[in-house]
PDB file of C-alpha atoms and ligand atoms in Angstrom:
ATOM      1  CA  MET O   1      12.210  10.278  -9.286  1.00 55.00           C
ATOM      2  CA  ALA O   2       9.413  11.680 -11.416  1.00 84.00           C
ATOM      3  CA  ARG O   3       6.157   9.958 -10.571  1.00 97.00           C
ATOM      4  CA  LYS O   4       3.478  10.222 -13.241  1.00 98.00           C
ATOM      5  CA  ILE O   5       0.393  11.984 -11.901  1.00 98.00           C
ATOM      6  CA  PHE O   6      -2.607   9.659 -11.701  1.00 98.00           C
ATOM      7  CA  ILE O   7      -6.140  11.102 -11.512  1.00 98.00           C
ATOM      8  CA  ALA O   8      -8.893   8.528 -10.985  1.00 98.00           C
ATOM      9  CA  GLY O   9     -12.631   8.997 -10.681  1.00 98.00           C
ATOM     10  CA  ASN O  10     -14.696   6.919  -8.298  1.00 98.00           C
ATOM     11  CA  TRP O  11     -18.230   6.846  -9.635  1.00 98.00           C
ATOM     12  CA  LYS O  12     -19.464   4.878  -6.584  1.00 98.00           C
ATOM     13  CA  MET O  13     -23.130   3.803  -6.970  1.00 98.00           C
ATOM     14  CA  ASN O  14     -23.837   6.539  -9.497  1.00 98.00           C
ATOM     15  CA  THR O  15     -24.453   6.810 -13.263  1.00 98.00           C
ATOM     16  CA  THR O  16     -26.677   4.851 -15.608  1.00 98.00           C
ATOM     17  CA  LEU O  17     -25.685   3.000 -18.758  1.00 98.00           C
ATOM     18  CA  GLU O  18     -26.567   6.145 -20.670  1.00 98.00           C
ATOM     19  CA  SER O  19     -25.001   8.789 -18.402  1.00 98.00           C
ATOM     20  CA  GLY O  20     -21.811   6.728 -17.991  1.00 98.00           C
ATOM     21  CA  ALA O  21     -21.504   6.433 -21.764  1.00 98.00           C
ATOM     22  CA  ALA O  22     -22.033  10.181 -22.152  1.00 98.00           C
ATOM     23  CA  LEU O  23     -19.408  10.877 -19.496  1.00 98.00           C
ATOM     24  CA  VAL O  24     -16.804   8.707 -21.220  1.00 98.00           C
ATOM     25  CA  ALA O  25     -17.679  10.127 -24.642  1.00 98.00           C
ATOM     26  CA  GLY O  26     -17.255  13.664 -23.314  1.00 98.00           C
ATOM     27  CA  LEU O  27     -13.974  12.865 -21.578  1.00 97.00           C
ATOM     28  CA  LYS O  28     -12.587  11.072 -24.629  1.00 96.00           C
ATOM     29  CA  GLU O  29     -13.085  14.306 -26.495  1.00 95.00           C
ATOM     30  CA  THR O  30     -11.700  16.716 -23.888  1.00 96.00           C
ATOM     31  CA  LEU O  31      -8.791  14.466 -22.869  1.00 96.00           C
ATOM     32  CA  ALA O  32      -7.758  13.236 -26.315  1.00 94.00           C
ATOM     33  CA  GLY O  33      -3.999  13.076 -26.709  1.00 94.00           C
ATOM     34  CA  ILE O  34      -3.160  13.645 -23.033  1.00 96.00           C
ATOM     35  CA  ASP O  35      -0.386  11.258 -22.022  1.00 95.00           C
ATOM     36  CA  THR O  36       1.596  13.152 -19.394  1.00 97.00           C
ATOM     37  CA  VAL O  37      -1.045  12.265 -16.792  1.00 98.00           C
ATOM     38  CA  GLU O  38      -2.711   8.887 -16.222  1.00 98.00           C
ATOM     39  CA  PHE O  39      -6.467   8.950 -15.742  1.00 98.00           C
ATOM     40  CA  GLY O  40      -9.527   6.751 -15.583  1.00 98.00           C
ATOM     41  CA  ALA O  41     -12.410   5.756 -13.331  1.00 98.00           C
ATOM     42  CA  PHE O  42     -13.723   3.037 -11.035  1.00 98.00           C
ATOM     43  CA  VAL O  43     -17.207   2.292 -12.274  1.00 98.00           C
ATOM     44  CA  PRO O  44     -20.170   0.208 -11.035  1.00 98.00           C
ATOM     45  CA  ALA O  45     -19.543  -3.498 -11.693  1.00 98.00           C
ATOM     46  CA  CYS O  46     -22.575  -3.838 -13.961  1.00 98.00           C
ATOM     47  CA  TYR O  47     -21.170  -1.169 -16.283  1.00 98.00           C
ATOM     48  CA  LEU O  48     -17.563  -2.413 -16.428  1.00 98.00           C
ATOM     49  CA  GLY O  49     -17.885  -4.043 -19.837  1.00 98.00           C
ATOM     50  CA  ALA O  50     -19.825  -1.204 -21.438  1.00 98.00           C
ATOM     51  CA  THR O  51     -17.487   1.437 -20.004  1.00 98.00           C
ATOM     52  CA  ALA O  52     -14.360  -0.427 -21.110  1.00 98.00           C
ATOM     53  CA  ALA O  53     -15.857  -0.758 -24.600  1.00 98.00           C
ATOM     54  CA  ASN O  54     -16.735   2.944 -24.642  1.00 98.00           C
ATOM     55  CA  ALA O  55     -13.231   3.894 -23.521  1.00 98.00           C
ATOM     56  CA  ALA O  56     -11.487   1.639 -26.067  1.00 96.00           C
ATOM     57  CA  GLY O  57      -8.958   3.459 -28.187  1.00 95.00           C
ATOM     58  CA  SER O  58      -8.414   6.188 -25.582  1.00 96.00           C
ATOM     59  CA  ASN O  59      -6.100   6.622 -22.577  1.00 96.00           C
ATOM     60  CA  PHE O  60      -9.088   6.421 -20.214  1.00 97.00           C
ATOM     61  CA  GLN O  61      -8.498   3.445 -17.902  1.00 98.00           C
ATOM     62  CA  VAL O  62     -11.395   1.524 -16.417  1.00 98.00           C
ATOM     63  CA  GLY O  63     -11.454  -0.202 -13.060  1.00 98.00           C
ATOM     64  CA  ALA O  64     -13.764  -1.988 -10.626  1.00 98.00           C
ATOM     65  CA  GLN O  65     -14.616  -0.599  -7.178  1.00 98.00           C
ATOM     66  CA  ASN O  66     -14.104  -3.913  -5.385  1.00 98.00           C
ATOM     67  CA  MET O  67     -13.514  -7.626  -5.965  1.00 98.00           C
ATOM     68  CA  TYR O  68     -13.443 -10.884  -4.023  1.00 98.00           C
ATOM     69  CA  PHE O  69     -10.314 -12.877  -3.243  1.00 98.00           C
ATOM     70  CA  GLU O  70     -11.571 -16.237  -4.484  1.00 98.00           C
ATOM     71  CA  PRO O  71     -11.298 -17.062  -8.195  1.00 98.00           C
ATOM     72  CA  LYS O  72     -14.884 -18.347  -8.534  1.00 98.00           C
ATOM     73  CA  GLY O  73     -17.610 -20.316  -6.806  1.00 98.00           C
ATOM     74  CA  ALA O  74     -20.539 -19.945  -4.451  1.00 98.00           C
ATOM     75  CA  PHE O  75     -20.015 -16.324  -3.391  1.00 98.00           C
ATOM     76  CA  THR O  76     -23.311 -14.688  -4.309  1.00 98.00           C
ATOM     77  CA  ALA O  77     -23.027 -11.101  -5.578  1.00 97.00           C
ATOM     78  CA  GLU O  78     -19.225 -11.059  -5.579  1.00 98.00           C
ATOM     79  CA  ILE O  79     -16.997 -10.571  -8.643  1.00 98.00           C
ATOM     80  CA  SER O  80     -13.516 -11.959  -9.327  1.00 98.00           C
ATOM     81  CA  GLY O  81     -10.377 -10.428 -10.768  1.00 98.00           C
ATOM     82  CA  ASP O  82     -10.783 -12.586 -13.867  1.00 98.00           C
ATOM     83  CA  MET O  83     -14.318 -11.225 -14.364  1.00 98.00           C
ATOM     84  CA  ILE O  84     -12.998  -7.670 -14.133  1.00 98.00           C
ATOM     85  CA  LYS O  85     -10.370  -8.428 -16.787  1.00 98.00           C
ATOM     86  CA  ASP O  86     -12.915 -10.273 -18.893  1.00 98.00           C
ATOM     87  CA  CYS O  87     -14.917  -7.035 -19.028  1.00 98.00           C
ATOM     88  CA  GLY O  88     -11.868  -5.234 -20.417  1.00 98.00           C
ATOM     89  CA  ALA O  89     -11.023  -3.370 -17.216  1.00 98.00           C
ATOM     90  CA  THR O  90      -7.453  -3.200 -15.940  1.00 98.00           C
ATOM     91  CA  MET O  91      -7.590  -1.951 -12.370  1.00 98.00           C
ATOM     92  CA  VAL O  92      -9.373  -2.356  -9.060  1.00 99.00           C
ATOM     93  CA  LEU O  93      -9.943  -0.063  -6.087  1.00 99.00           C
ATOM     94  CA  LEU O  94      -9.596  -1.835  -2.729  1.00 98.00           C
ATOM     95  CA  GLY O  95     -10.087  -0.689   0.846  1.00 98.00           C
ATOM     96  CA  HIS O  96     -12.192   2.378   0.092  1.00 98.00           C
ATOM     97  CA  SER O  97     -13.488   3.904   3.321  1.00 98.00           C
ATOM     98  CA  GLU O  98     -17.071   3.115   2.355  1.00 98.00           C
ATOM     99  CA  ARG O  99     -16.109  -0.578   2.056  1.00 98.00           C
ATOM    100  CA  ARG O 100     -14.335  -0.376   5.418  1.00 98.00           C
ATOM    101  CA  HIS O 101     -16.915   1.607   7.359  1.00 97.00           C
ATOM    102  CA  ILE O 102     -20.293   0.797   5.759  1.00 98.00           C
ATOM    103  CA  PHE O 103     -19.575  -2.821   4.812  1.00 98.00           C
ATOM    104  CA  GLY O 104     -17.200  -3.696   7.626  1.00 98.00           C
ATOM    105  CA  GLU O 105     -14.204  -4.763   5.533  1.00 98.00           C
ATOM    106  CA  THR O 106     -11.192  -5.430   7.738  1.00 98.00           C
ATOM    107  CA  ASP O 107      -7.526  -4.860   6.966  1.00 98.00           C
ATOM    108  CA  GLU O 108      -7.115  -8.624   6.783  1.00 98.00           C
ATOM    109  CA  LEU O 109      -9.910  -9.076   4.217  1.00 98.00           C
ATOM    110  CA  ILE O 110      -8.611  -6.158   2.162  1.00 98.00           C
ATOM    111  CA  ASN O 111      -5.143  -7.723   2.205  1.00 98.00           C
ATOM    112  CA  THR O 112      -6.441 -11.009   0.744  1.00 98.00           C
ATOM    113  CA  LYS O 113      -8.056  -9.007  -2.061  1.00 98.00           C
ATOM    114  CA  VAL O 114      -4.876  -6.996  -2.694  1.00 98.00           C
ATOM    115  CA  GLN O 115      -2.885 -10.207  -2.996  1.00 98.00           C
ATOM    116  CA  LYS O 116      -5.391 -11.827  -5.346  1.00 98.00           C
ATOM    117  CA  ALA O 117      -5.729  -8.713  -7.522  1.00 98.00           C
ATOM    118  CA  LEU O 118      -1.940  -8.568  -7.911  1.00 98.00           C
ATOM    119  CA  ALA O 119      -1.785 -12.268  -8.736  1.00 98.00           C
ATOM    120  CA  ASP O 120      -4.494 -11.650 -11.347  1.00 98.00           C
ATOM    121  CA  GLY O 121      -2.415  -8.907 -12.952  1.00 98.00           C
ATOM    122  CA  LEU O 122      -4.683  -6.004 -12.082  1.00 98.00           C
ATOM    123  CA  GLN O 123      -3.435  -2.552 -11.199  1.00 98.00           C
ATOM    124  CA  VAL O 124      -4.400  -1.987  -7.548  1.00 98.00           C
ATOM    125  CA  ILE O 125      -5.344   1.236  -5.830  1.00 98.00           C
ATOM    126  CA  LEU O 126      -5.310   0.682  -2.077  1.00 98.00           C
ATOM    127  CA  ALA O 127      -7.256   3.339  -0.192  1.00 98.00           C
ATOM    128  CA  ILE O 128      -6.428   4.222   3.401  1.00 98.00           C
ATOM    129  CA  GLY O 129      -7.359   7.055   5.737  1.00 98.00           C
ATOM    130  CA  GLU O 130      -8.387   8.084   9.215  1.00 97.00           C
ATOM    131  CA  LEU O 131     -11.811   8.961  10.660  1.00 96.00           C
ATOM    132  CA  LEU O 132     -12.405  12.415  12.143  1.00 95.00           C
ATOM    133  CA  GLU O 133     -12.346  11.069  15.697  1.00 96.00           C
ATOM    134  CA  GLU O 134      -9.057   9.317  14.987  1.00 96.00           C
ATOM    135  CA  ARG O 135      -7.539  12.572  13.694  1.00 95.00           C
ATOM    136  CA  LYS O 136      -8.853  14.445  16.733  1.00 94.00           C
ATOM    137  CA  ALA O 137      -7.313  11.812  18.998  1.00 97.00           C
ATOM    138  CA  GLY O 138      -3.928  12.276  17.306  1.00 97.00           C
ATOM    139  CA  GLU O 139      -4.071   8.811  15.740  1.00 97.00           C
ATOM    140  CA  THR O 140      -3.803   9.787  12.060  1.00 97.00           C
ATOM    141  CA  ASN O 141      -0.325   8.386  11.490  1.00 98.00           C
ATOM    142  CA  ALA O 142      -1.003   5.243  13.507  1.00 98.00           C
ATOM    143  CA  VAL O 143      -4.191   4.467  11.559  1.00 98.00           C
ATOM    144  CA  ASN O 144      -2.561   5.037   8.185  1.00 98.00           C
ATOM    145  CA  GLU O 145       0.443   2.945   9.196  1.00 98.00           C
ATOM    146  CA  ARG O 146      -1.762   0.066  10.361  1.00 98.00           C
ATOM    147  CA  GLN O 147      -3.881   0.118   7.191  1.00 98.00           C
ATOM    148  CA  LEU O 148      -0.740   0.202   5.051  1.00 98.00           C
ATOM    149  CA  ARG O 149       1.208  -2.510   6.858  1.00 98.00           C
ATOM    150  CA  LYS O 150      -1.768  -4.858   7.080  1.00 98.00           C
ATOM    151  CA  GLY O 151      -3.138  -4.025   3.636  1.00 98.00           C
ATOM    152  CA  LEU O 152       0.223  -4.630   1.973  1.00 98.00           C
ATOM    153  CA  ALA O 153       1.293  -7.649   4.048  1.00 98.00           C
ATOM    154  CA  GLY O 154       2.907 -10.275   1.828  1.00 98.00           C
ATOM    155  CA  VAL O 155       3.256  -7.885  -1.127  1.00 98.00           C
ATOM    156  CA  THR O 156       6.730  -7.873  -2.696  1.00 98.00           C
ATOM    157  CA  ALA O 157       8.819  -4.844  -3.629  1.00 98.00           C
ATOM    158  CA  GLU O 158       8.436  -5.915  -7.262  1.00 98.00           C
ATOM    159  CA  GLN O 159       4.620  -6.027  -6.999  1.00 98.00           C
ATOM    160  CA  MET O 160       4.608  -2.474  -5.639  1.00 98.00           C
ATOM    161  CA  ALA O 161       5.168  -1.315  -9.235  1.00 97.00           C
ATOM    162  CA  THR O 162       1.457  -1.969  -9.895  1.00 98.00           C
ATOM    163  CA  ILE O 163       0.133  -0.459  -6.653  1.00 98.00           C
ATOM    164  CA  THR O 164      -1.017   3.094  -6.045  1.00 98.00           C
ATOM    165  CA  ILE O 165      -1.931   4.262  -2.550  1.00 98.00           C
ATOM    166  CA  ALA O 166      -4.899   6.606  -2.139  1.00 98.00           C
ATOM    167  CA  TYR O 167      -4.804   8.618   1.072  1.00 98.00           C
ATOM    168  CA  GLU O 168      -8.370   9.649   1.808  1.00 98.00           C
ATOM    169  CA  PRO O 169      -9.105  11.252   5.171  1.00 97.00           C
ATOM    170  CA  VAL O 170     -12.620   9.920   5.794  1.00 95.00           C
ATOM    171  CA  TRP O 171     -13.816  13.282   7.169  1.00 94.00           C
ATOM    172  CA  ALA O 172     -13.075  14.871   3.784  1.00 94.00           C
ATOM    173  CA  ILE O 173     -14.938  12.334   1.632  1.00 92.00           C
ATOM    174  CA  GLY O 174     -18.113  13.740   0.137  1.00 90.00           C
ATOM    175  CA  THR O 175     -18.255  16.454   2.781  1.00 91.00           C
ATOM    176  CA  GLY O 176     -16.850  19.419   0.884  1.00 89.00           C
ATOM    177  CA  GLU O 177     -14.289  19.710   3.670  1.00 90.00           C
ATOM    178  CA  VAL O 178     -10.953  19.151   1.956  1.00 92.00           C
ATOM    179  CA  ALA O 179      -7.671  18.513   3.771  1.00 92.00           C
ATOM    180  CA  THR O 180      -5.388  21.530   3.562  1.00 96.00           C
ATOM    181  CA  PRO O 181      -2.371  21.085   1.285  1.00 97.00           C
ATOM    182  CA  ASP O 182      -0.213  20.956   4.433  1.00 97.00           C
ATOM    183  CA  GLN O 183      -2.374  18.265   6.052  1.00 97.00           C
ATOM    184  CA  ALA O 184      -2.278  16.221   2.853  1.00 97.00           C
ATOM    185  CA  GLN O 185       1.479  16.634   2.452  1.00 98.00           C
ATOM    186  CA  GLU O 186       2.107  15.651   6.062  1.00 98.00           C
ATOM    187  CA  ALA O 187       0.078  12.449   5.729  1.00 98.00           C
ATOM    188  CA  HIS O 188       1.535  11.600   2.312  1.00 98.00           C
ATOM    189  CA  ALA O 189       5.104  12.063   3.564  1.00 98.00           C
ATOM    190  CA  TYR O 190       4.330   9.775   6.482  1.00 98.00           C
ATOM    191  CA  VAL O 191       2.834   7.160   4.171  1.00 98.00           C
ATOM    192  CA  ARG O 192       5.953   7.321   2.019  1.00 98.00           C
ATOM    193  CA  SER O 193       8.176   6.879   5.069  1.00 98.00           C
ATOM    194  CA  ILE O 194       6.301   3.696   5.996  1.00 98.00           C
ATOM    195  CA  LEU O 195       6.601   2.428   2.425  1.00 98.00           C
ATOM    196  CA  ALA O 196      10.355   3.091   2.649  1.00 98.00           C
ATOM    197  CA  ASP O 197      10.525   1.076   5.841  1.00 98.00           C
ATOM    198  CA  MET O 198       8.552  -1.788   4.277  1.00 98.00           C
ATOM    199  CA  PHE O 199      10.010  -1.889   0.771  1.00 98.00           C
ATOM    200  CA  GLY O 200      13.095   0.349   0.683  1.00 98.00           C
ATOM    201  CA  ALA O 201      13.628   3.948  -0.378  1.00 98.00           C
ATOM    202  CA  GLU O 202      13.617   3.266  -4.103  1.00 98.00           C
ATOM    203  CA  VAL O 203      10.178   1.614  -4.084  1.00 98.00           C
ATOM    204  CA  ALA O 204       8.784   4.302  -1.763  1.00 98.00           C
ATOM    205  CA  ASP O 205      10.084   6.983  -4.085  1.00 98.00           C
ATOM    206  CA  ALA O 206       8.468   5.342  -7.114  1.00 98.00           C
ATOM    207  CA  THR O 207       5.045   4.644  -5.540  1.00 98.00           C
ATOM    208  CA  ARG O 208       2.284   7.088  -6.348  1.00 98.00           C
ATOM    209  CA  ILE O 209       0.130   8.402  -3.517  1.00 98.00           C
ATOM    210  CA  GLN O 210      -3.181   9.957  -4.555  1.00 98.00           C
ATOM    211  CA  TYR O 211      -5.116  12.347  -2.346  1.00 98.00           C
ATOM    212  CA  GLY O 212      -8.875  11.822  -2.083  1.00 97.00           C
ATOM    213  CA  GLY O 213     -11.646  13.711  -0.294  1.00 97.00           C
ATOM    214  CA  SER O 214     -13.556  16.622  -1.814  1.00 95.00           C
ATOM    215  CA  MET O 215     -10.898  17.294  -4.439  1.00 97.00           C
ATOM    216  CA  ASN O 216     -12.327  19.701  -7.001  1.00 97.00           C
ATOM    217  CA  PRO O 217     -11.199  22.163  -9.677  1.00 97.00           C
ATOM    218  CA  GLY O 218     -10.817  24.884  -7.036  1.00 97.00           C
ATOM    219  CA  ASN O 219      -8.391  23.061  -4.744  1.00 97.00           C
ATOM    220  CA  VAL O 220      -6.615  20.607  -7.042  1.00 98.00           C
ATOM    221  CA  GLU O 221      -3.750  22.888  -7.994  1.00 98.00           C
ATOM    222  CA  ASN O 222      -2.508  23.487  -4.440  1.00 98.00           C
ATOM    223  CA  LEU O 223      -2.872  19.817  -3.551  1.00 98.00           C
ATOM    224  CA  LEU O 224      -0.963  18.571  -6.604  1.00 98.00           C
ATOM    225  CA  ALA O 225       1.755  21.157  -5.913  1.00 97.00           C
ATOM    226  CA  GLN O 226       2.697  19.245  -2.746  1.00 98.00           C
ATOM    227  CA  PRO O 227       5.825  17.143  -3.300  1.00 97.00           C
ATOM    228  CA  ASP O 228       4.284  13.872  -2.087  1.00 98.00           C
ATOM    229  CA  VAL O 229       0.829  14.274  -3.681  1.00 98.00           C
ATOM    230  CA  ASP O 230       0.892  12.350  -6.956  1.00 98.00           C
ATOM    231  CA  GLY O 231      -2.699  12.577  -8.100  1.00 98.00           C
ATOM    232  CA  GLY O 232      -6.236  12.271  -6.880  1.00 98.00           C
ATOM    233  CA  LEU O 233      -9.084   9.862  -6.246  1.00 98.00           C
ATOM    234  CA  ILE O 234     -12.221  11.824  -6.935  1.00 98.00           C
ATOM    235  CA  GLY O 235     -15.858  11.063  -6.217  1.00 97.00           C
ATOM    236  CA  GLY O 236     -18.336  13.865  -6.816  1.00 96.00           C
ATOM    237  CA  ALA O 237     -16.228  15.903  -9.222  1.00 97.00           C
ATOM    238  CA  SER O 238     -15.543  12.865 -11.416  1.00 98.00           C
ATOM    239  CA  LEU O 239     -19.188  12.734 -12.486  1.00 98.00           C
ATOM    240  CA  LYS O 240     -19.080  15.916 -14.562  1.00 98.00           C
ATOM    241  CA  VAL O 241     -17.082  16.130 -17.785  1.00 98.00           C
ATOM    242  CA  GLU O 242     -16.164  19.754 -17.123  1.00 98.00           C
ATOM    243  CA  ASP O 243     -14.916  19.197 -13.554  1.00 98.00           C
ATOM    244  CA  PHE O 244     -13.030  15.979 -14.254  1.00 98.00           C
ATOM    245  CA  THR O 245     -11.413  17.562 -17.304  1.00 98.00           C
ATOM    246  CA  ALA O 246     -10.332  20.515 -15.143  1.00 98.00           C
ATOM    247  CA  LEU O 247      -8.728  18.140 -12.638  1.00 98.00           C
ATOM    248  CA  ILE O 248      -6.752  16.368 -15.326  1.00 98.00           C
ATOM    249  CA  THR O 249      -5.777  19.633 -16.966  1.00 97.00           C
ATOM    250  CA  ALA O 250      -4.417  20.740 -13.578  1.00 98.00           C
ATOM    251  CA  GLY O 251      -2.419  17.506 -13.519  1.00 98.00           C
ATOM    252  CA  VAL O 252      -1.047  18.238 -16.977  1.00 97.00           C
ATOM    253  CA  ALA O 253       0.020  21.716 -15.794  1.00 97.00           C
ATOM    254  CA  GLU O 254       1.679  20.284 -12.682  1.00 97.00           C
ATOM    255  CA  ALA O 255       3.462  17.615 -14.744  1.00 97.00           C
ATOM    256  CA  ALA O 256       4.851  20.295 -17.032  1.00 96.00           C
ATOM    257  CA  LYS O 257       6.477  22.197 -14.144  1.00 93.00           C
TER     258      LYS O 257
HETATM  259  P1  PGA X 301     -15.342  12.817  -2.976  1.00 54.12           P
HETATM  260  O1  PGA X 301     -15.049  11.233  -2.860  1.00 54.12           O
HETATM  261  O2  PGA X 301     -14.391  13.355  -4.016  1.00 54.12           O
HETATM  262  O3  PGA X 301     -16.762  12.905  -3.405  1.00 54.12           O
HETATM  263  O4  PGA X 301     -15.066  13.409  -1.645  1.00 54.12           O
HETATM  264  C1  PGA X 301     -13.747  10.737  -2.877  1.00 54.12           C
HETATM  265  C2  PGA X 301     -13.751   9.244  -2.738  1.00 54.12           C
HETATM  266  O5  PGA X 301     -14.561   8.699  -1.982  1.00 54.12           O
HETATM  267  O6  PGA X 301     -12.943   8.545  -3.378  1.00 54.12           O
END
């Protein structure tokens, strides 16, 4: 099964209206015509509409970095799936380690968001990954399995067609310390085995698993060469036209193999 490589930027709480527009304008130029790799970015909520408008007419997909599971109401500062779509965005990132570890989001809360995002027709990227102390304690597989099983509880095999998993070892995020290709492959293969157990081999085989954590133009090639690594979720390197273009170009090269 050929899974289409998917490279997504995570701008986090970075960019301004102006720098985000310049980034998209630059990428539209360098990535024009590329359709063998899917790409896009999760942008700050306040820039969703502007970014989607800037990306219109290109293959650059725009997503939100979070959402709430209720459709509307008295939930100060939260945004809904309908609001994300209303801005012209098509995807949402859920369960990022910063949401889990800085803002205390639990597997159960993340699961309610996953279910609502799917019901709203958004493409979902569910991020999972172990802390350094969990890896050191030999708990990597157990943590990833728990986050997967709880995060995807109630999701149907059919709905899995609009879900991408992002495996992001927390110790590699923003640290410059990237997982080795072997470490990434081992975790990705394990994730796929759990997906097979939950949804069957066919769904597991079709589901894309991105690697995230200090991915950059220097290490992307060896990571994408791993059989179970189907793309990347990129923070720092997604904020520069040159670096993000290099990551997608590496994806194009891998897809052509
Ligand atoms: P990084 O972030 O590429 O800056 O390590 C990745 C992420 O948090 O998604």
